[in-house]
PDB file of C-alpha atoms in Angstrom:
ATOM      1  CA  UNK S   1      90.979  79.102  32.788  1.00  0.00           C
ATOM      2  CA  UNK S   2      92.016  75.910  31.774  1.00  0.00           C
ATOM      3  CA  UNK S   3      92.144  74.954  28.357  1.00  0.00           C
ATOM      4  CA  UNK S   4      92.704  71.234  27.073  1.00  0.00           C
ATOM      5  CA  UNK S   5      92.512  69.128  24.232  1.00  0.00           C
ATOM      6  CA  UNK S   6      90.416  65.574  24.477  1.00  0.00           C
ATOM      7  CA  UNK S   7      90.076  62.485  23.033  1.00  0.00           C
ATOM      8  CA  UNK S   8      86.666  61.236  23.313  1.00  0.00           C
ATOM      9  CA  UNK S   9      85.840  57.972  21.389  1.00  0.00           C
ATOM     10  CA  UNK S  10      86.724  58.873  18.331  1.00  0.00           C
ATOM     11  CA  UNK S  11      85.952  62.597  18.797  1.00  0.00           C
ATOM     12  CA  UNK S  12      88.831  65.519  19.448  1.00  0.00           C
ATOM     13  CA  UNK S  13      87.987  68.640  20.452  1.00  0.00           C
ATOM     14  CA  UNK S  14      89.465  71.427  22.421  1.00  0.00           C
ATOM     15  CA  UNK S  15      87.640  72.153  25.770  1.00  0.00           C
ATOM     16  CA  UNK S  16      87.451  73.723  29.369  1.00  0.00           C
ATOM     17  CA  UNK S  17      88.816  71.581  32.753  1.00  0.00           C
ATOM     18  CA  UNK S  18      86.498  72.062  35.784  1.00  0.00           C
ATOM     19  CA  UNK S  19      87.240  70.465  38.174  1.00  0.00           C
ATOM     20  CA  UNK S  20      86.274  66.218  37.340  1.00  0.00           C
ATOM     21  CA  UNK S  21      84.258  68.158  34.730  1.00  0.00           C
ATOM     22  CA  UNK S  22      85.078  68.702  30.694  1.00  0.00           C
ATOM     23  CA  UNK S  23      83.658  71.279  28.609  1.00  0.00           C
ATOM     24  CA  UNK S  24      83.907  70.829  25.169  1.00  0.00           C
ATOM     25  CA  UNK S  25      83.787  73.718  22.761  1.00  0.00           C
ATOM     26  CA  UNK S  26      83.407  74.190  19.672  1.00  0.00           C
ATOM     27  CA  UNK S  27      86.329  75.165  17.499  1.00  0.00           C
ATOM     28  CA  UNK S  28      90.062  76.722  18.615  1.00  0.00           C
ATOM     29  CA  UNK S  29      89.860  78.677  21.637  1.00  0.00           C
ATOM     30  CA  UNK S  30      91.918  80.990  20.098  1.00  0.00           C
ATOM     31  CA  UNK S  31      89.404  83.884  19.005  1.00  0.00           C
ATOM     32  CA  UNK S  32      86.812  83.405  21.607  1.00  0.00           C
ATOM     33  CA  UNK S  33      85.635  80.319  23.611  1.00  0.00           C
ATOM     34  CA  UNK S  34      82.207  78.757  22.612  1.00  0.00           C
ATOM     35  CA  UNK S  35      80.686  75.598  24.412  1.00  0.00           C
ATOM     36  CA  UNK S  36      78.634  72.861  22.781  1.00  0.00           C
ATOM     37  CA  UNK S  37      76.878  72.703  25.796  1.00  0.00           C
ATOM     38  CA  UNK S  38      78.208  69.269  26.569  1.00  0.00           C
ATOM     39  CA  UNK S  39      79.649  68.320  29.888  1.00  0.00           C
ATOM     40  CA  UNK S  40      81.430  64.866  30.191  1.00  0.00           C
ATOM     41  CA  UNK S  41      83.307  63.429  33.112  1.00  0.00           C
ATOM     42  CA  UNK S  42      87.188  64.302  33.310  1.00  0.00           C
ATOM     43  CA  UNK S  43      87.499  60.240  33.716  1.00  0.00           C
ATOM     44  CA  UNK S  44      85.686  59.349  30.281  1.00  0.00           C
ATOM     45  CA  UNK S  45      88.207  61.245  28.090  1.00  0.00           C
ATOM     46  CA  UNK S  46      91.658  61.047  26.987  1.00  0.00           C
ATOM     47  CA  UNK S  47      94.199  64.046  27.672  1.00  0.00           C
ATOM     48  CA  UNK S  48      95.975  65.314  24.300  1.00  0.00           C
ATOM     49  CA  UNK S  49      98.601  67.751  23.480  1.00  0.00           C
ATOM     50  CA  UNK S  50      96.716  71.086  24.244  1.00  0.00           C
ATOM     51  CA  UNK S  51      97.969  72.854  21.068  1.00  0.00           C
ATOM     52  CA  UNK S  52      98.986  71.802  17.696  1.00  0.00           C
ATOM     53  CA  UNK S  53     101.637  74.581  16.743  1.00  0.00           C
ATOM     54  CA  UNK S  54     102.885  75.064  13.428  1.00  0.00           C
ATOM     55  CA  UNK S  55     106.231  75.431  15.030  1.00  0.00           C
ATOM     56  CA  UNK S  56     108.072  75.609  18.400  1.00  0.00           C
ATOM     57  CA  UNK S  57     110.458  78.600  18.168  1.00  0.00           C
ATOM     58  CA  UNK S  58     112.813  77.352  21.169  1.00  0.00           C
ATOM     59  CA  UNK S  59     115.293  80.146  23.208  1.00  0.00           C
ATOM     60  CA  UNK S  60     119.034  78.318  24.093  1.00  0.00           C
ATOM     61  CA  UNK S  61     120.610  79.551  27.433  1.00  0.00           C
ATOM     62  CA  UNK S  62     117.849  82.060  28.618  1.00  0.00           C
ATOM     63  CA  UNK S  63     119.155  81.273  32.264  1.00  0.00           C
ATOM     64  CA  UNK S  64     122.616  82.856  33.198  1.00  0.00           C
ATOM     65  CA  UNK S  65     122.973  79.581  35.376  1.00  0.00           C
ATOM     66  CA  UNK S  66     122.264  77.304  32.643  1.00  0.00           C
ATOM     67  CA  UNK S  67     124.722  79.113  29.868  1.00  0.00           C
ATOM     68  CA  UNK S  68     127.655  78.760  32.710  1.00  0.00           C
ATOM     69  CA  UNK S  69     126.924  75.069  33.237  1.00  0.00           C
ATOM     70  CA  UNK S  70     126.850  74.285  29.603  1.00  0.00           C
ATOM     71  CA  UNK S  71     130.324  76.532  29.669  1.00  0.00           C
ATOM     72  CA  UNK S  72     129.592  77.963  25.940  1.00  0.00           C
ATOM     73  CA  UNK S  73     129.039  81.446  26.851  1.00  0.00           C
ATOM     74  CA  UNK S  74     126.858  84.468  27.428  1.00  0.00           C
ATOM     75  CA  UNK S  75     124.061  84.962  24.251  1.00  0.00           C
ATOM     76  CA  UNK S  76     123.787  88.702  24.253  1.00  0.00           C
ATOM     77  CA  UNK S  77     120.315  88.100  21.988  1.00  0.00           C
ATOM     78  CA  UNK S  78     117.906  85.391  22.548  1.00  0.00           C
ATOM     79  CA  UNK S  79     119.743  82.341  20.720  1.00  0.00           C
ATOM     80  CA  UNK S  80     116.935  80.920  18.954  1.00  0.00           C
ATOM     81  CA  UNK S  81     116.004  77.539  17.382  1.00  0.00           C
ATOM     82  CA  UNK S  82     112.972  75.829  16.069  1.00  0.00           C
ATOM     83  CA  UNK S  83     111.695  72.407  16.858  1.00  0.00           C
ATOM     84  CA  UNK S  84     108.974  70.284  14.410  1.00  0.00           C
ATOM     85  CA  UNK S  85     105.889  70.185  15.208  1.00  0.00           C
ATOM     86  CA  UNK S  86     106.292  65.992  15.300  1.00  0.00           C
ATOM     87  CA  UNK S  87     107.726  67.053  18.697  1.00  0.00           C
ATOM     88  CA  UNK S  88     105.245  67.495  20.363  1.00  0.00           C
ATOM     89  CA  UNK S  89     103.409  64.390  22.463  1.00  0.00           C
ATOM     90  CA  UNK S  90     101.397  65.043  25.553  1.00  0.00           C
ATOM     91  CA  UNK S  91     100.959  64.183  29.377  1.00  0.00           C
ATOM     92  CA  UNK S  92     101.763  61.071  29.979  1.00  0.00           C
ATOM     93  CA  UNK S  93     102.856  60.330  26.540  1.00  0.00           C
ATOM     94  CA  UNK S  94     105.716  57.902  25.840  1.00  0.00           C
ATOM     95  CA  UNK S  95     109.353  59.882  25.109  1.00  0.00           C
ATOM     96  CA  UNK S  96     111.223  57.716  22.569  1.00  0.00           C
ATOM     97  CA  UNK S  97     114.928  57.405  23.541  1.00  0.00           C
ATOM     98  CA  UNK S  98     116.514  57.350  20.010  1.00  0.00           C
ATOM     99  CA  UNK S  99     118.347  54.204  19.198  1.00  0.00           C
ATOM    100  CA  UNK S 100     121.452  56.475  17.874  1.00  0.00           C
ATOM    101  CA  UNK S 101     122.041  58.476  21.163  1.00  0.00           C
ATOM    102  CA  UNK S 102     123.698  57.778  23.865  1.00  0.00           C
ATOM    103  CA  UNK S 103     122.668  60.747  26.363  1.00  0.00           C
ATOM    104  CA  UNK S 104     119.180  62.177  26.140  1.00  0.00           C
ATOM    105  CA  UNK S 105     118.433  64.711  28.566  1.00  0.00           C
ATOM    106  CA  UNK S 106     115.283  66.628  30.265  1.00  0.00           C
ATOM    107  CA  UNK S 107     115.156  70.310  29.764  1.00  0.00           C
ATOM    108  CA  UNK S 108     112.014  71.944  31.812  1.00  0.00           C
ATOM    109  CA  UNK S 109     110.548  75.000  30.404  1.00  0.00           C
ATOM    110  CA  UNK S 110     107.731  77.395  30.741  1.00  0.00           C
ATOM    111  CA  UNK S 111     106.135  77.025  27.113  1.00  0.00           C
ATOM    112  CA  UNK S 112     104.279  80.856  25.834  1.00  0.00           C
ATOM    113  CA  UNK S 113     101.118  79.622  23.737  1.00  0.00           C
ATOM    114  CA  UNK S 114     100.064  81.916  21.104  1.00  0.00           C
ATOM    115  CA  UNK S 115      96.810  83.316  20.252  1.00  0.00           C
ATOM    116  CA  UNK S 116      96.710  85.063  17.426  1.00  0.00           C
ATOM    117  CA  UNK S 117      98.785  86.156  14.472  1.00  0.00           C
ATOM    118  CA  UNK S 118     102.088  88.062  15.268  1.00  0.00           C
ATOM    119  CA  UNK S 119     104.467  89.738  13.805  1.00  0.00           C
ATOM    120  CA  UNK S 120     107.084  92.714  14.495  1.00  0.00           C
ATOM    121  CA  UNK S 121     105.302  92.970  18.138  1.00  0.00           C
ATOM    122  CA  UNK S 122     106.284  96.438  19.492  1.00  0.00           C
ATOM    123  CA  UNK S 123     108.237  96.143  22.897  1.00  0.00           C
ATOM    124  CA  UNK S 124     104.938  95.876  25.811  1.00  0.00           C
ATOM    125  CA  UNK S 125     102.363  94.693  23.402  1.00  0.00           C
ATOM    126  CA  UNK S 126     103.347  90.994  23.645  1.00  0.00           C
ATOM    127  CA  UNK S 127     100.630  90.138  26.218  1.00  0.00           C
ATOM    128  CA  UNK S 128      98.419  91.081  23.375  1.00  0.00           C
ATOM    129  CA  UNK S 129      99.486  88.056  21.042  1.00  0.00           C
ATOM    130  CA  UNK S 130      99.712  85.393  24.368  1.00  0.00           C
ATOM    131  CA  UNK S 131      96.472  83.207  24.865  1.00  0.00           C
ATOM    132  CA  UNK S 132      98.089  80.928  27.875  1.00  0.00           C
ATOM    133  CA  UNK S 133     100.759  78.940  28.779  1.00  0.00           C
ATOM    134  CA  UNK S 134     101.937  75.223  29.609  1.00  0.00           C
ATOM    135  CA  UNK S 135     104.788  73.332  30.915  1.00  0.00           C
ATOM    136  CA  UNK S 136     107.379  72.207  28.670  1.00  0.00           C
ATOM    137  CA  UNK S 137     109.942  69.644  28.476  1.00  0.00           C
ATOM    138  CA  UNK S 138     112.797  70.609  25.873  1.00  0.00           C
ATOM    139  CA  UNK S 139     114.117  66.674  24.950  1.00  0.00           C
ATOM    140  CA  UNK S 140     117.661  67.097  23.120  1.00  0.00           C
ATOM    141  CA  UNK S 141     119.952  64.279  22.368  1.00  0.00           C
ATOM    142  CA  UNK S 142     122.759  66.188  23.953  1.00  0.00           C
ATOM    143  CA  UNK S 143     125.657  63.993  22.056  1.00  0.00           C
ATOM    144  CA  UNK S 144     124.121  64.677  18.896  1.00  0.00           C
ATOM    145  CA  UNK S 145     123.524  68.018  19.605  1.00  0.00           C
ATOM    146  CA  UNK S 146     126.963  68.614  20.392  1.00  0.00           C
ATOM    147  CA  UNK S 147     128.402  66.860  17.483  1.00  0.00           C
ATOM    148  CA  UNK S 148     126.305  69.473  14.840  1.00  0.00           C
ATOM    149  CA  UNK S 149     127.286  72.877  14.226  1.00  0.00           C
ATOM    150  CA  UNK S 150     123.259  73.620  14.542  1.00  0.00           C
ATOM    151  CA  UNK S 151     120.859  71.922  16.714  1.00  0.00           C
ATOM    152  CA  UNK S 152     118.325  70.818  14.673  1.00  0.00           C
ATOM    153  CA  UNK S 153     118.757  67.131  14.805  1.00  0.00           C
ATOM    154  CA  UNK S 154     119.596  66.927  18.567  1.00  0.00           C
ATOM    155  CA  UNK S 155     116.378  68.398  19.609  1.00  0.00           C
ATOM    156  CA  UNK S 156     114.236  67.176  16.618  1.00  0.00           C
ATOM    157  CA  UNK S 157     113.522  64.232  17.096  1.00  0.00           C
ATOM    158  CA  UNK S 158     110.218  62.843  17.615  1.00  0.00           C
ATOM    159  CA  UNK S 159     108.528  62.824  20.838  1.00  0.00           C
ATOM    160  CA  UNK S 160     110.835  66.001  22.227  1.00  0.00           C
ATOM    161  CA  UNK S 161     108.894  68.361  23.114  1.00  0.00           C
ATOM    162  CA  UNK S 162     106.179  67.511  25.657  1.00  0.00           C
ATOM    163  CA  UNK S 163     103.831  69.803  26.637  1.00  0.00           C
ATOM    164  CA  UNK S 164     100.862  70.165  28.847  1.00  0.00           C
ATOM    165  CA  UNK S 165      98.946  68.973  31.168  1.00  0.00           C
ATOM    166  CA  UNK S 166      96.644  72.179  29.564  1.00  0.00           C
ATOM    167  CA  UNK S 167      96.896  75.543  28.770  1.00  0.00           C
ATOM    168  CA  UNK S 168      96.491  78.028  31.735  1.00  0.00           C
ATOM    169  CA  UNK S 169      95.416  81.346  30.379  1.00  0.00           C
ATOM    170  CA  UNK S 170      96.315  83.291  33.477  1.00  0.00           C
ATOM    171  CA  UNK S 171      99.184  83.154  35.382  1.00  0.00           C
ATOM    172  CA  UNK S 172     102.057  85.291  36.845  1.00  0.00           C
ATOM    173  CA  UNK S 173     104.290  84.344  34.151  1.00  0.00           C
ATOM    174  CA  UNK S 174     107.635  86.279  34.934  1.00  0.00           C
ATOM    175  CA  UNK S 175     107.147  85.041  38.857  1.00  0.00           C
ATOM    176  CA  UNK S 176     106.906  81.342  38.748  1.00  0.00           C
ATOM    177  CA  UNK S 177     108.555  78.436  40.177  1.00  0.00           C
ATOM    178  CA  UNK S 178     109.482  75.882  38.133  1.00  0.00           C
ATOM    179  CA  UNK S 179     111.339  72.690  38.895  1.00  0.00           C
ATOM    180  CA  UNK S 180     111.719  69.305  37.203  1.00  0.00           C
ATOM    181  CA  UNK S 181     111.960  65.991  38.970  1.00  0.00           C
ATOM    182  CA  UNK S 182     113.358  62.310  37.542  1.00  0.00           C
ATOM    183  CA  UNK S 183     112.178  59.655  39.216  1.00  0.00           C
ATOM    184  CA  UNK S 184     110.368  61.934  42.335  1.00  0.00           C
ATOM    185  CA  UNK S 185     114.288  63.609  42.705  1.00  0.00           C
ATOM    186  CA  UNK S 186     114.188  66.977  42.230  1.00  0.00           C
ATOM    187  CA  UNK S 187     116.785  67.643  39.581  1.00  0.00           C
ATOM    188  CA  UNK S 188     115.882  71.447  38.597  1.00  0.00           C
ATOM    189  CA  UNK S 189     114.684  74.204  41.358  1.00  0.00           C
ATOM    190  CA  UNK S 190     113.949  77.854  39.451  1.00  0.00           C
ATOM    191  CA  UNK S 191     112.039  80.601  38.963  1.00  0.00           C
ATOM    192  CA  UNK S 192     111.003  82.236  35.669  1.00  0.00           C
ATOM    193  CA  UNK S 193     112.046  85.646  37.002  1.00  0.00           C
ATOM    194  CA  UNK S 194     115.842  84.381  36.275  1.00  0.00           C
ATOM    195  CA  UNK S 195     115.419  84.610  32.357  1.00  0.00           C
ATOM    196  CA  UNK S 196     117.804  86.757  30.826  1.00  0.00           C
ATOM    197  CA  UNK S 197     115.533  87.916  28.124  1.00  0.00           C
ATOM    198  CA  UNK S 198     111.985  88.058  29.507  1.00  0.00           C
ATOM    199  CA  UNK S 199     108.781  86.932  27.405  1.00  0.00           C
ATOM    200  CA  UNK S 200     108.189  90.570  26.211  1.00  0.00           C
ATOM    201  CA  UNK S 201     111.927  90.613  24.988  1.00  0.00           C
ATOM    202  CA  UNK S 202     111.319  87.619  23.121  1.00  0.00           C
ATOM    203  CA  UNK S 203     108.132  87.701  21.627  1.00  0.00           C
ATOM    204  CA  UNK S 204     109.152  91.222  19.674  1.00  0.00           C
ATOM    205  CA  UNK S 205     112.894  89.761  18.797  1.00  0.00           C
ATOM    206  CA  UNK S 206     111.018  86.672  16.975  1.00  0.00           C
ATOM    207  CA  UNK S 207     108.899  88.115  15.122  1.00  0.00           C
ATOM    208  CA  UNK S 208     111.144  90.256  13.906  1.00  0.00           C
ATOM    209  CA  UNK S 209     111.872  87.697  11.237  1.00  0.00           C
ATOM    210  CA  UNK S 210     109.029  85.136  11.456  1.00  0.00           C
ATOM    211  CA  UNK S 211     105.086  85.177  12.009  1.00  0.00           C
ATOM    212  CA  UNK S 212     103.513  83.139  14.938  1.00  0.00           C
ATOM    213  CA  UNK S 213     100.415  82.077  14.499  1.00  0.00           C
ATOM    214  CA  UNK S 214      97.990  80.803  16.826  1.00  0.00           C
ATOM    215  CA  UNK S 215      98.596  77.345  18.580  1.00  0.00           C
ATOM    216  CA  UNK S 216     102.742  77.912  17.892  1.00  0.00           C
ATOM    217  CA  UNK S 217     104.678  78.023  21.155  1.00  0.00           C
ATOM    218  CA  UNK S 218     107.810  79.678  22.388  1.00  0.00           C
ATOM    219  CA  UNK S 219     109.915  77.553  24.579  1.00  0.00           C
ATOM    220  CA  UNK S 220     111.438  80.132  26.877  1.00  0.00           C
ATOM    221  CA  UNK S 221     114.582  78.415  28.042  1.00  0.00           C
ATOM    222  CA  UNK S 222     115.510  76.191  31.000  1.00  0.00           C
ATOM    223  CA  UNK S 223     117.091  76.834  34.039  1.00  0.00           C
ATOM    224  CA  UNK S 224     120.268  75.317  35.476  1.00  0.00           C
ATOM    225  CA  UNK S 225     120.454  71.355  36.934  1.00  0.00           C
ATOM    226  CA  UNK S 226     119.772  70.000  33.125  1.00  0.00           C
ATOM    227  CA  UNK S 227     120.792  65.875  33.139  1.00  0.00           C
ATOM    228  CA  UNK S 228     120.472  62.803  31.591  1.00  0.00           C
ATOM    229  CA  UNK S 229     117.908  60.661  31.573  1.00  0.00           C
ATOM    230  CA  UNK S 230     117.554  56.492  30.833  1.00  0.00           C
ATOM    231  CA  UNK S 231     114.836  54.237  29.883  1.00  0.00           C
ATOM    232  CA  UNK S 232     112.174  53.579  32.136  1.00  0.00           C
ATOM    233  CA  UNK S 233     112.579  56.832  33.882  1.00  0.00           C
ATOM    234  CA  UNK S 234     109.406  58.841  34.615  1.00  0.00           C
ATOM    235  CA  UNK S 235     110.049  62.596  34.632  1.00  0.00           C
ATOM    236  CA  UNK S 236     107.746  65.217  35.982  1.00  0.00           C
ATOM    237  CA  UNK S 237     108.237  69.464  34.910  1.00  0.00           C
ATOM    238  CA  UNK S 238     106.159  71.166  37.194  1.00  0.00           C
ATOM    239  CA  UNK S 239     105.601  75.298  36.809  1.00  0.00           C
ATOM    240  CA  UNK S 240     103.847  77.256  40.017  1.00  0.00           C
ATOM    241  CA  UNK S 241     100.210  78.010  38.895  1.00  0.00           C
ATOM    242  CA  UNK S 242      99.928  75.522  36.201  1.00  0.00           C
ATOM    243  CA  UNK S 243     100.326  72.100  36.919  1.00  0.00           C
ATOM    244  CA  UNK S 244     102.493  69.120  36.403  1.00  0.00           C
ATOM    245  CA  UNK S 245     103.540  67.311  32.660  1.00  0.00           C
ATOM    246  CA  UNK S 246     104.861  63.800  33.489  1.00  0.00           C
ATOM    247  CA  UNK S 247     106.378  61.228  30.931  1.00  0.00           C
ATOM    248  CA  UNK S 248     108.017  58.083  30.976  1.00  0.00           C
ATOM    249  CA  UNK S 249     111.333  57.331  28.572  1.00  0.00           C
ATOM    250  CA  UNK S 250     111.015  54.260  26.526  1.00  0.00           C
TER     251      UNK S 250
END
């Protein structure tokens, strides 16, 4: 199932894509889908973000091939971070290159959407506490990253973490191809099955120490090829079984 948030004069709602056809429900998806009974025309509305998290609890160097290209070493535990929620913007939404950067690079992710309240998950109950997932695009200012001890800044700003196109509730999450593309060339070429820590892993180490709540998102780490990126560039993260999130840099 495909779950999406629309803009619809001056209506937002969460819904159901099928096919050319939206329909809308009637609160969160999160407990238990209920329609309005409404069907409108995919053209008529306007895609949104299809989650408002309280937080995006991010996972640095998940990929073995990504933590030797960054040449920073080996995380034995998931190295986590958290991004705002003023991150988040969605298909074809605008990325703001920030006027005090000079290198802003893509990151393409498989993003876990939770669905209902979790914490101190025991190790193969995670799938419990997972309502979907999305495509992700982890934005980081890599020179101010790298001139921070934390990260907080570099991949805080606003507009850095674009998600969508929807949430696809099923999907073959550890098996997935995922590649990101600048301009149509194909800059990342992965599959999820090359995490180091896999979702399970890091759905029980989070909330360990903090409660997810439905809506929040884990970004799960992104696979090697990361690059920069310039103004004017249109960038496309695509994941097998989901779809494709594209946005331009302004």
């Amino acid at each position: 199932m495909k779950i999406i948030r629309a803009e619809y004069f001056d209506r937002t709602f969460y819904a159901v894509l099928d096919g050319e056809y939206v329909l809308p429900l009637k609160k969160e998806p999160f407990t238990f889908i209920e329609y309005t009974g409404e069907c409108l025309r995919r053209d008529r509305i306007r895609l949104l973000a299809p989650c408002e998290p309280t937080k995006i609890v991010a996972v640095g160097k998940n990929y073995r091939e990504h933590a030797a290209e960054m040449n920073e070493g080996f995380p034995t535990e998931p190295l986590l971070f958290i991004k705002p929620s003023t991150c988040i913007v969605g298909d074809g939404d605008d990325v703001v290159y920030p006027a005090i950067s000079r290198r802003l690079d893509y990151e393409g992710e498989l993003g876990v959407i939770i669905g209902k309240r979790a914490h101190a998950v025991q190790s193969g109950h995670s799938a419990e506490y997972i309502f979907g997932y999305t495509c992700l695009n982890d934005i980081t200012a890599r020179d101010i990253q790298k001139s921070d001890p934390q990260w907080t800044r570099g991949k805080g700003f606003d507009t850095f973490c674009p998600i969508g196109p929807h949430i696809e509730t099923t999907l073959d999450a550890m098996h997935a191809n995922i590649c990101t593309r600048v301009n149509g060339e194909l800059r990342q070429n992965s599959n999820t099955s090359l995490m180091t820590h896999d979702i399970d892993k890091l759905i029980c180490y989070i909330t360990e120490c903090m409660t997810l709540l439905p809506g929040d998102i884990i970004a799960t780490g992104t696979p090697v090829g990361i690059g920069s990126m310039q103004r004017g560039d249109v960038v496309e993260v695509e994941i097998e079984g989901i779809g494709i999130l594209t946005n331009r840099i302004i």
